[in-house]
PDB file of C-alpha atoms in Angstrom:
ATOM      1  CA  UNK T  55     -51.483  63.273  39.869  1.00 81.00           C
ATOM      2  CA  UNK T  56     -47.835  62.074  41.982  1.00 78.00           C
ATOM      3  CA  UNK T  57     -48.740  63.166  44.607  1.00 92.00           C
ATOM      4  CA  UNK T  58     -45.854  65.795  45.139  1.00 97.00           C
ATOM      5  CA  UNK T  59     -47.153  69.389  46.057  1.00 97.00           C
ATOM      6  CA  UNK T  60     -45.289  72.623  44.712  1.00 98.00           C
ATOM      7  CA  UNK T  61     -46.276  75.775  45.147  1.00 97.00           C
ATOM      8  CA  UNK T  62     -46.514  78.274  43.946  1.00 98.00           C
ATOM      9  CA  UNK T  63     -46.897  77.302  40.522  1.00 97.00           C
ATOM     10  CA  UNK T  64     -45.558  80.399  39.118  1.00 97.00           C
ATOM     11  CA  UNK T  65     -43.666  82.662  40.563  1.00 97.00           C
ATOM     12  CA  UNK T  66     -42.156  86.183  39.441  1.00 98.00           C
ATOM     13  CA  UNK T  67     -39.964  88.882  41.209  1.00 98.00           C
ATOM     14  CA  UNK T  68     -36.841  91.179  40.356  1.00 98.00           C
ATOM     15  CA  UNK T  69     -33.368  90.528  39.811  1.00 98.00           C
ATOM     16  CA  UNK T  70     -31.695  90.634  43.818  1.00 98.00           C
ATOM     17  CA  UNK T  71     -34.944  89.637  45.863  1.00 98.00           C
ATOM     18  CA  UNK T  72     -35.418  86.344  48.231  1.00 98.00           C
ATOM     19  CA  UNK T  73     -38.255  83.805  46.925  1.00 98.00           C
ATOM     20  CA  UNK T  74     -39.206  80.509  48.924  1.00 98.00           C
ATOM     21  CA  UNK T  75     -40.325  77.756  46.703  1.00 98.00           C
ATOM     22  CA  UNK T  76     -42.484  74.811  48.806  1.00 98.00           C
ATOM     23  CA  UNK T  77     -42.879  70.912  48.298  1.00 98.00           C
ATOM     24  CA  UNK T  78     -45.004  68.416  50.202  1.00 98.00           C
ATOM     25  CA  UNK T  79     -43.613  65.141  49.415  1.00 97.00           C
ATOM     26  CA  UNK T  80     -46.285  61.887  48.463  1.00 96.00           C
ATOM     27  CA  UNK T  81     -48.114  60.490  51.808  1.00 94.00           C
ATOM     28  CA  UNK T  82     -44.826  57.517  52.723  1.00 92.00           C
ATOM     29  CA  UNK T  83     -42.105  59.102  50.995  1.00 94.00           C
ATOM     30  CA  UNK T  84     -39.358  60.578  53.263  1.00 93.00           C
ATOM     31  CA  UNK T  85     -36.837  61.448  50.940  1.00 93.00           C
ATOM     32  CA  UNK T  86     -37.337  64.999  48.679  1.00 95.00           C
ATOM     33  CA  UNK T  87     -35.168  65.954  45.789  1.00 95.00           C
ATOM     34  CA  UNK T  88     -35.096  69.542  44.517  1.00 96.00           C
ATOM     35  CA  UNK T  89     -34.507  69.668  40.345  1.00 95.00           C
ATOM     36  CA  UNK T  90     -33.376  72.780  38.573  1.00 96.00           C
ATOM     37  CA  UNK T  91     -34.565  72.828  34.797  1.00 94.00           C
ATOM     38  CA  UNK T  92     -33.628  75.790  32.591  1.00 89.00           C
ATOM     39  CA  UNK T  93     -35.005  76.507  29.096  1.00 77.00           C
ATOM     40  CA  UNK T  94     -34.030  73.748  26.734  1.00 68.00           C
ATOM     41  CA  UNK T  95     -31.687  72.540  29.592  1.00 73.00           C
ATOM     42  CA  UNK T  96     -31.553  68.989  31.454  1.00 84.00           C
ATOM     43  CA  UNK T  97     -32.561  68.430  34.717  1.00 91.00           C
ATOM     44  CA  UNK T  98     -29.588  69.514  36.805  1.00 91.00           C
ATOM     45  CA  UNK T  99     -29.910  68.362  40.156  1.00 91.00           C
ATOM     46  CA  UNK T 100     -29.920  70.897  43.544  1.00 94.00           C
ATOM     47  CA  UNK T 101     -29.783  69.183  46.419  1.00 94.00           C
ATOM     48  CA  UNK T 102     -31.896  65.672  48.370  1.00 93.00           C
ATOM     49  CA  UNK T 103     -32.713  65.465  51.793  1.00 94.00           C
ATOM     50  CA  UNK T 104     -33.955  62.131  53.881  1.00 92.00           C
ATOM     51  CA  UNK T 105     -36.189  62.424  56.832  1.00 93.00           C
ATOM     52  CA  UNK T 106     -35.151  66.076  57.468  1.00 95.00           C
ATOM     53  CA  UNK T 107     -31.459  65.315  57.183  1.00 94.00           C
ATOM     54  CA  UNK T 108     -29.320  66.505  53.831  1.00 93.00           C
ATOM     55  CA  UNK T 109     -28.479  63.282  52.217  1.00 89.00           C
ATOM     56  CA  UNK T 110     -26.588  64.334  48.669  1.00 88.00           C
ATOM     57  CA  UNK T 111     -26.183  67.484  47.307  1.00 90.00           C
ATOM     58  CA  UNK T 112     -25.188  68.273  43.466  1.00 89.00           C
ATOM     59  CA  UNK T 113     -24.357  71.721  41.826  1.00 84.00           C
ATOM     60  CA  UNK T 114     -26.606  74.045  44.392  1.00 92.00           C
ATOM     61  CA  UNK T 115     -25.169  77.704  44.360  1.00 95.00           C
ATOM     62  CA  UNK T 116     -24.441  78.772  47.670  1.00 96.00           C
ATOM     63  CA  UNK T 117     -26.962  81.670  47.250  1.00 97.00           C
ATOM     64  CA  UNK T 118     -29.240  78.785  47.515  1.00 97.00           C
ATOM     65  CA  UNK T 119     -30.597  76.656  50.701  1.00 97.00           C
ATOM     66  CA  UNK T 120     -32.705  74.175  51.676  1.00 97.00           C
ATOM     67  CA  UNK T 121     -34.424  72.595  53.827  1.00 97.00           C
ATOM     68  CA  UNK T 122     -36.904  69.388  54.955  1.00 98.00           C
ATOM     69  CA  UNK T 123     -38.975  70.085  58.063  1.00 97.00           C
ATOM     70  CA  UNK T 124     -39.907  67.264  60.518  1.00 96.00           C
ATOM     71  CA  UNK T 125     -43.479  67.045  58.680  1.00 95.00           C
ATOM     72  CA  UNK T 126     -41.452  65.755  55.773  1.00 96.00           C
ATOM     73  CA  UNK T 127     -42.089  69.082  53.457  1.00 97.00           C
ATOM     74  CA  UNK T 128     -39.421  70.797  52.154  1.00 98.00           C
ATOM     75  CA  UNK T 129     -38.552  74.346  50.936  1.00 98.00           C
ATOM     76  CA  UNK T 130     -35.885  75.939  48.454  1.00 98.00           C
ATOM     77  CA  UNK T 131     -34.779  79.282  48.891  1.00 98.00           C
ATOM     78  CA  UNK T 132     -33.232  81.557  46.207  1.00 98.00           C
ATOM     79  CA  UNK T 133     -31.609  85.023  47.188  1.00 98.00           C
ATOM     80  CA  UNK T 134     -29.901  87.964  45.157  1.00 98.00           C
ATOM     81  CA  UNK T 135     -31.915  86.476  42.313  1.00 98.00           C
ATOM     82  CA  UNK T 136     -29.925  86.886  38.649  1.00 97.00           C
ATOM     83  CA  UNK T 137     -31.959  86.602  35.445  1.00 96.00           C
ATOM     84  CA  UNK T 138     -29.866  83.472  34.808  1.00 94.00           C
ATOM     85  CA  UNK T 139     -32.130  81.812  37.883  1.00 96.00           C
ATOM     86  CA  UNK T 140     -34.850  81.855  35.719  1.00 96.00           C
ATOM     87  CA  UNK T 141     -35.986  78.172  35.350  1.00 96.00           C
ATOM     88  CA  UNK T 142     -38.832  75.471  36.149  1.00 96.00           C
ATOM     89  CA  UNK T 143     -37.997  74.182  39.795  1.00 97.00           C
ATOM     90  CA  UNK T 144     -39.236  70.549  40.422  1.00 97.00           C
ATOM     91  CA  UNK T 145     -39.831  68.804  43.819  1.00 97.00           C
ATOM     92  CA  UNK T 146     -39.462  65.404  43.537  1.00 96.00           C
ATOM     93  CA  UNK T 147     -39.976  62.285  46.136  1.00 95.00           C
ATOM     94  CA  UNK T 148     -39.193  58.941  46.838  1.00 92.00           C
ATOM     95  CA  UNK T 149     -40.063  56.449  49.983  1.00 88.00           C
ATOM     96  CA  UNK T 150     -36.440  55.866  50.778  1.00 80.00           C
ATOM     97  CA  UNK T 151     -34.260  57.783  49.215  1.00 75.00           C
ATOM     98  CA  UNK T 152     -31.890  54.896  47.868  1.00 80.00           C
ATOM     99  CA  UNK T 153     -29.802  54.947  44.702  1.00 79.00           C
ATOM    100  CA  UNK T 154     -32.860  53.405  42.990  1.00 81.00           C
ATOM    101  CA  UNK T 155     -36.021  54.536  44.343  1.00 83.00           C
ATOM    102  CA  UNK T 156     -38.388  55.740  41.512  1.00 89.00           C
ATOM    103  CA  UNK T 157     -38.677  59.552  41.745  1.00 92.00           C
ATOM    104  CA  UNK T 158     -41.971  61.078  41.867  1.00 94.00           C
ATOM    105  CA  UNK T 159     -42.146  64.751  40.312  1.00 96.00           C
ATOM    106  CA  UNK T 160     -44.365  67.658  41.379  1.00 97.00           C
ATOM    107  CA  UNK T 161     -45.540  70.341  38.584  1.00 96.00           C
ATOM    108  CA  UNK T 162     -42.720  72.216  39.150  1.00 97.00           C
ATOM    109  CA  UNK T 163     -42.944  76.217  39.959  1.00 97.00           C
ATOM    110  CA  UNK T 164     -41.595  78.432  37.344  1.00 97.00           C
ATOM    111  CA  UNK T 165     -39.660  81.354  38.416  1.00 97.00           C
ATOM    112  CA  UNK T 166     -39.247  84.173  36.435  1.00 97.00           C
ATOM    113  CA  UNK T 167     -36.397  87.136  37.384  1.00 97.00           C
ATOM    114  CA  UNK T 168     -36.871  90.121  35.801  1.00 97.00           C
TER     115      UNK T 168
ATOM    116  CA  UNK Z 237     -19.163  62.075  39.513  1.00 73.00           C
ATOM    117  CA  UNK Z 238     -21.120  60.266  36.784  1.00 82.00           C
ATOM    118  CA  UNK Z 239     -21.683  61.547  33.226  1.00 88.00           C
ATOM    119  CA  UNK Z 240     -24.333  60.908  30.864  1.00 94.00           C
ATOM    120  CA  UNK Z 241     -24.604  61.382  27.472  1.00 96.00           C
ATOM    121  CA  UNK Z 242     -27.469  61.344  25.419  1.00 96.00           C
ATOM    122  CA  UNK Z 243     -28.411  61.268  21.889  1.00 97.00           C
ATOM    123  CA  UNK Z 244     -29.983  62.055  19.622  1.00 97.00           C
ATOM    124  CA  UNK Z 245     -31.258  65.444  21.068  1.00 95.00           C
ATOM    125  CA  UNK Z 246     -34.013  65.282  18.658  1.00 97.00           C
ATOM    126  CA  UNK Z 247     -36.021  62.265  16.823  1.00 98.00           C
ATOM    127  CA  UNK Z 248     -38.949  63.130  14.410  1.00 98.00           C
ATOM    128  CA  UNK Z 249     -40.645  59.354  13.438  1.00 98.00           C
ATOM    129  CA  UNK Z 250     -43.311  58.599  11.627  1.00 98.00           C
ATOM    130  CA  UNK Z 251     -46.441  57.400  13.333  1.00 98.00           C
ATOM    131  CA  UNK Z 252     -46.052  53.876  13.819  1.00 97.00           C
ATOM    132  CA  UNK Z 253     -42.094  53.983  12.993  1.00 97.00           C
ATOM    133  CA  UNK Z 254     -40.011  53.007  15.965  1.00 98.00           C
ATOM    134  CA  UNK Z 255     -37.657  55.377  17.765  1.00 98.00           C
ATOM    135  CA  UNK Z 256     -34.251  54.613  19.765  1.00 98.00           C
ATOM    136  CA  UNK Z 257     -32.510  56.852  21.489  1.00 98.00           C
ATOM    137  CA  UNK Z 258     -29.364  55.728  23.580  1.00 98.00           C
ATOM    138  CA  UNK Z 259     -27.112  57.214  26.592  1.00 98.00           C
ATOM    139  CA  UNK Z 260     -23.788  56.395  27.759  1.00 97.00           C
ATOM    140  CA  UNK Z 261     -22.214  57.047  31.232  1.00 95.00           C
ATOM    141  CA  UNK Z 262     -18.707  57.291  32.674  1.00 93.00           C
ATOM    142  CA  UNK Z 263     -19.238  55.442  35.847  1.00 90.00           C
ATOM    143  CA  UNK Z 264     -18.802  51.861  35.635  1.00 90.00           C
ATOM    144  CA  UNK Z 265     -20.220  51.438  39.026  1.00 89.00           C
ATOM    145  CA  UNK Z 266     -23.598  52.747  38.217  1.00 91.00           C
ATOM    146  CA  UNK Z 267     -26.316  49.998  38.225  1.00 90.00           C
ATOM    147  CA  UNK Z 268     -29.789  51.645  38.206  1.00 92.00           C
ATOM    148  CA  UNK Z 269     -31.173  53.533  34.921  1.00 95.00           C
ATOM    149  CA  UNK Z 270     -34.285  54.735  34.776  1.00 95.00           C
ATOM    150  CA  UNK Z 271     -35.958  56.590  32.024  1.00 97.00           C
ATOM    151  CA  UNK Z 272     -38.667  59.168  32.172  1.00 97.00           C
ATOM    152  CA  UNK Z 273     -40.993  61.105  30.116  1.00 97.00           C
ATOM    153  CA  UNK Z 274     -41.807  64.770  29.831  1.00 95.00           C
ATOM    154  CA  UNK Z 275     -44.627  65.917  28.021  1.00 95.00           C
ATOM    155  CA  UNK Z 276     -44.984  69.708  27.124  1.00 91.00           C
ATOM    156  CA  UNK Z 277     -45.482  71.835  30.050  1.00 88.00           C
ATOM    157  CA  UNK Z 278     -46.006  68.402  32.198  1.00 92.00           C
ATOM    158  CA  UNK Z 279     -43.824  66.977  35.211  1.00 95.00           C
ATOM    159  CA  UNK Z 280     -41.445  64.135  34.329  1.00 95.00           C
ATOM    160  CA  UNK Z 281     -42.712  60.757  35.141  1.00 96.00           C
ATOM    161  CA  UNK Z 282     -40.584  57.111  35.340  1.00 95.00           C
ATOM    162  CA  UNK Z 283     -42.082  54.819  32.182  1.00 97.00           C
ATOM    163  CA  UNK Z 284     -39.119  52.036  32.771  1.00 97.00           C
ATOM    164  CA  UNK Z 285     -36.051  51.200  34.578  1.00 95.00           C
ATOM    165  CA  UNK Z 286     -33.414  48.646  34.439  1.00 94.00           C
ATOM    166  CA  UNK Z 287     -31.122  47.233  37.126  1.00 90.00           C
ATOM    167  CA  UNK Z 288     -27.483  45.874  36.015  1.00 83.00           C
ATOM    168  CA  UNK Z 289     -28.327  42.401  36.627  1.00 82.00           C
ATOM    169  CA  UNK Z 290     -31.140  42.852  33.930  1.00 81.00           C
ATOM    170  CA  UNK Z 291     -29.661  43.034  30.073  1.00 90.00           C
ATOM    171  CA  UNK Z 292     -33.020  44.006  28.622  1.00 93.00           C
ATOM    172  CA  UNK Z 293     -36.535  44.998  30.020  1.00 94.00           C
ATOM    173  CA  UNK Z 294     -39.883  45.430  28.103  1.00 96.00           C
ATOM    174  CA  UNK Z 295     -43.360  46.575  28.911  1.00 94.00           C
ATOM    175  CA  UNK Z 296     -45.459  47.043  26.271  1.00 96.00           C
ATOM    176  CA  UNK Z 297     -44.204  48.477  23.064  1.00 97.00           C
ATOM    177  CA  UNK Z 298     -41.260  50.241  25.154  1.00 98.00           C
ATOM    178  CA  UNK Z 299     -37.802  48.460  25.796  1.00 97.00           C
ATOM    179  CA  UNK Z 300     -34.998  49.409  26.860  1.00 97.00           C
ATOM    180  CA  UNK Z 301     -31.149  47.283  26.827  1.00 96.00           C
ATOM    181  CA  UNK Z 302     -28.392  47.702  28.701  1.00 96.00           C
ATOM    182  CA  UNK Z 303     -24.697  46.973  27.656  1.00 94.00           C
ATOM    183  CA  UNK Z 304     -22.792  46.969  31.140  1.00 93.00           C
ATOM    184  CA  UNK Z 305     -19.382  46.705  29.025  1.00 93.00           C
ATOM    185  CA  UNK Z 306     -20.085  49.384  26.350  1.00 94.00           C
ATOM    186  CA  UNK Z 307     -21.247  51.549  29.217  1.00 95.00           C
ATOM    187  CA  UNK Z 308     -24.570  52.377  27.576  1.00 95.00           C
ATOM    188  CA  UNK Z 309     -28.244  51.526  27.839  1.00 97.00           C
ATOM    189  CA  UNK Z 310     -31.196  52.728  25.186  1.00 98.00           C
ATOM    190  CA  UNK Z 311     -34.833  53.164  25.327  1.00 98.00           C
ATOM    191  CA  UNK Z 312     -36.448  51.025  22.000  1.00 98.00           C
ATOM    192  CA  UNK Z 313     -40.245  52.846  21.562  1.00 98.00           C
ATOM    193  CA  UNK Z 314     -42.160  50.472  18.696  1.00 97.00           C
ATOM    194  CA  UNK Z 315     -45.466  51.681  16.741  1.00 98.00           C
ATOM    195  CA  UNK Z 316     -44.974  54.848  17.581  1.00 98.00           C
ATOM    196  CA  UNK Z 317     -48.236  56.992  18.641  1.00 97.00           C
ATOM    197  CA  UNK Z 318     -48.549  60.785  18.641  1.00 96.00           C
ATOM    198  CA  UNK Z 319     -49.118  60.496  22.267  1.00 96.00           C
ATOM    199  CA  UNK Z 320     -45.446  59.305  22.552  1.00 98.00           C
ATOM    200  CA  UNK Z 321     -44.416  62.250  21.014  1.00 98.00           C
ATOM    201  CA  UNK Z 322     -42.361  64.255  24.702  1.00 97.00           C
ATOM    202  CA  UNK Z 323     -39.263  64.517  25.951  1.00 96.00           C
ATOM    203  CA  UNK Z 324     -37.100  61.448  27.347  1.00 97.00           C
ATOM    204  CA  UNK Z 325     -34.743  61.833  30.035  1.00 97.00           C
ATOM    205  CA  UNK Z 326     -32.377  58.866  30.572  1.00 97.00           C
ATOM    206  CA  UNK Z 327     -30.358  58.354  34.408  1.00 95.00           C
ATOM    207  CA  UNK Z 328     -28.074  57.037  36.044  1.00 93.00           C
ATOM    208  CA  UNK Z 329     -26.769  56.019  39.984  1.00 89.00           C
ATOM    209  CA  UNK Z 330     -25.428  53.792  41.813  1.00 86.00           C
ATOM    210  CA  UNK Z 331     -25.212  52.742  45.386  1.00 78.00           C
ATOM    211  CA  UNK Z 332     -22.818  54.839  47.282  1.00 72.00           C
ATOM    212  CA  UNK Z 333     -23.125  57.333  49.602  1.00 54.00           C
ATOM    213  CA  UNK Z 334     -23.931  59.942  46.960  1.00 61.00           C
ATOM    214  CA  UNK Z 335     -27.565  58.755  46.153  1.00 65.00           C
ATOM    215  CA  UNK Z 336     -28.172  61.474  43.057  1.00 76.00           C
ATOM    216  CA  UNK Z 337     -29.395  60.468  40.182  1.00 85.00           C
ATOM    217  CA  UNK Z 338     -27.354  61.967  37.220  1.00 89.00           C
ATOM    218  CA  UNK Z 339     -29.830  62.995  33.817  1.00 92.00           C
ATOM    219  CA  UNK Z 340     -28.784  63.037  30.048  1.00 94.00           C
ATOM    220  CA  UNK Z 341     -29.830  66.335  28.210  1.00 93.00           C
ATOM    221  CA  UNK Z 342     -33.201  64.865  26.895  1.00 95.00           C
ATOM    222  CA  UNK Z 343     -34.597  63.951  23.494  1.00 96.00           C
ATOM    223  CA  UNK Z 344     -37.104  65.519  22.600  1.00 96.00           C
ATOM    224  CA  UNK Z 345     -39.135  63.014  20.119  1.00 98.00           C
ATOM    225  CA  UNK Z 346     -41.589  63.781  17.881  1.00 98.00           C
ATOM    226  CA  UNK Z 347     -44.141  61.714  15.912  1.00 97.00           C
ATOM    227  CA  UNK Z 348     -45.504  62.498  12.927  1.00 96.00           C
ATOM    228  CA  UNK Z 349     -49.140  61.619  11.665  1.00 91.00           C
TER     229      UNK Z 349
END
């Protein structure tokens, strides 16, 4: 077990609806990374946030947010949902945040569009 | 921003065969790559990293080597178990003000009995 919290752990809803995904970093780490990983795909990276403030972001559609709260968890939102969303959503979380701090990974929540 | 290539995308080895897979990336400046594992319907999870002032790093029976020059780094897996058998991510950063870390496609690797 990391440590990391996500949840729901699967998650399924129709093409143009709102979904919230939720991560509780490990106990220490301040820093939370959101992964997107599509079927067969890489992981392509969303967006990282550092004690509540947004610290680098990569390709994150702008139908898609974020946000850390000042009890260190952090949630993704998705709206107007496309089938393409469809992909396994990891949390990750590190104690600092820096260029090399070992990421820890939650279970991910898979999100099916329909 | 950084690129990394990976390859192969797929390895089948026989059980205690090694396996080597090896990633390149575009940004000279990177200096931190890490390499994690995914088993099947599992989380990923870090099994080594290297630093640029480190040309090779070994725990176990995995290695991995880094070529700062060439621009690429691999991950050396020796006697090969079917537990190995997952996908391996390889990354790459550096310290900037953009802390992401950038993934290669994956490999998935699988070890035959």
């Amino acid at each position: 077990d990391s440590g990391v919290t996500q949840t729901p752990k699967h998650l399924i809803t129709a093409t143009g609806q709102r979904v919230t995904l939720r991560c509780s970093p490990r106990s220490g780490d301040l820093s939370v990374y959101w992964y997107q990983q599509s079927l067969d795909q890489g992981l392509q990276f969303l967006i990282q946030y550092y004690n509540g403030e947004e610290r680098a972001k990569g390709n994150i559609l702008e139908r898609f947010s974020a946000q850390q709260f000042p009890d260190l968890h952090s949630e993704l939102n998705l709206s107007s949902l496309e089938l393409g969303d469809s992909a396994l959503y990891f949390c990750a979380s590190s104690v600092e945040g820096s260029y090399n701090s070992p990421l820890h990974f939650g279970n991910g929540t898979r999100l099916t569009v329909t | 921003g950084e690129n990394v290539e990976q390859h192969p995308s797929t390895l089948s080895v026989q059980e205690g065969d090694s396996a080597v897979i090896k990633c390149t990336y575009s940004d000279s400046a990177s200096n931190y790559f890490p390499w994690y594992k995914q088993e099947l319907g599992k989380r990923p999870q870090l099994i080594i990293d290297i630093r640029s002032n480190v040309g090779e790093k070994k725990d176990q029976r995995i290695a991995v080597t880094l070529n700062k020059t060439a621009k690429h780094f691999s991950l050396h897996i020796t006697e090969t178990q079917p537990e190995d058998s997952a996908v391996y991510f390889c990354a790459a950063s550096k310290m900037s003000s953009d802390y992401k870390l950038s993934f290669g496609a994956g490999t998935t690797v699988t070890v035959r009995a």
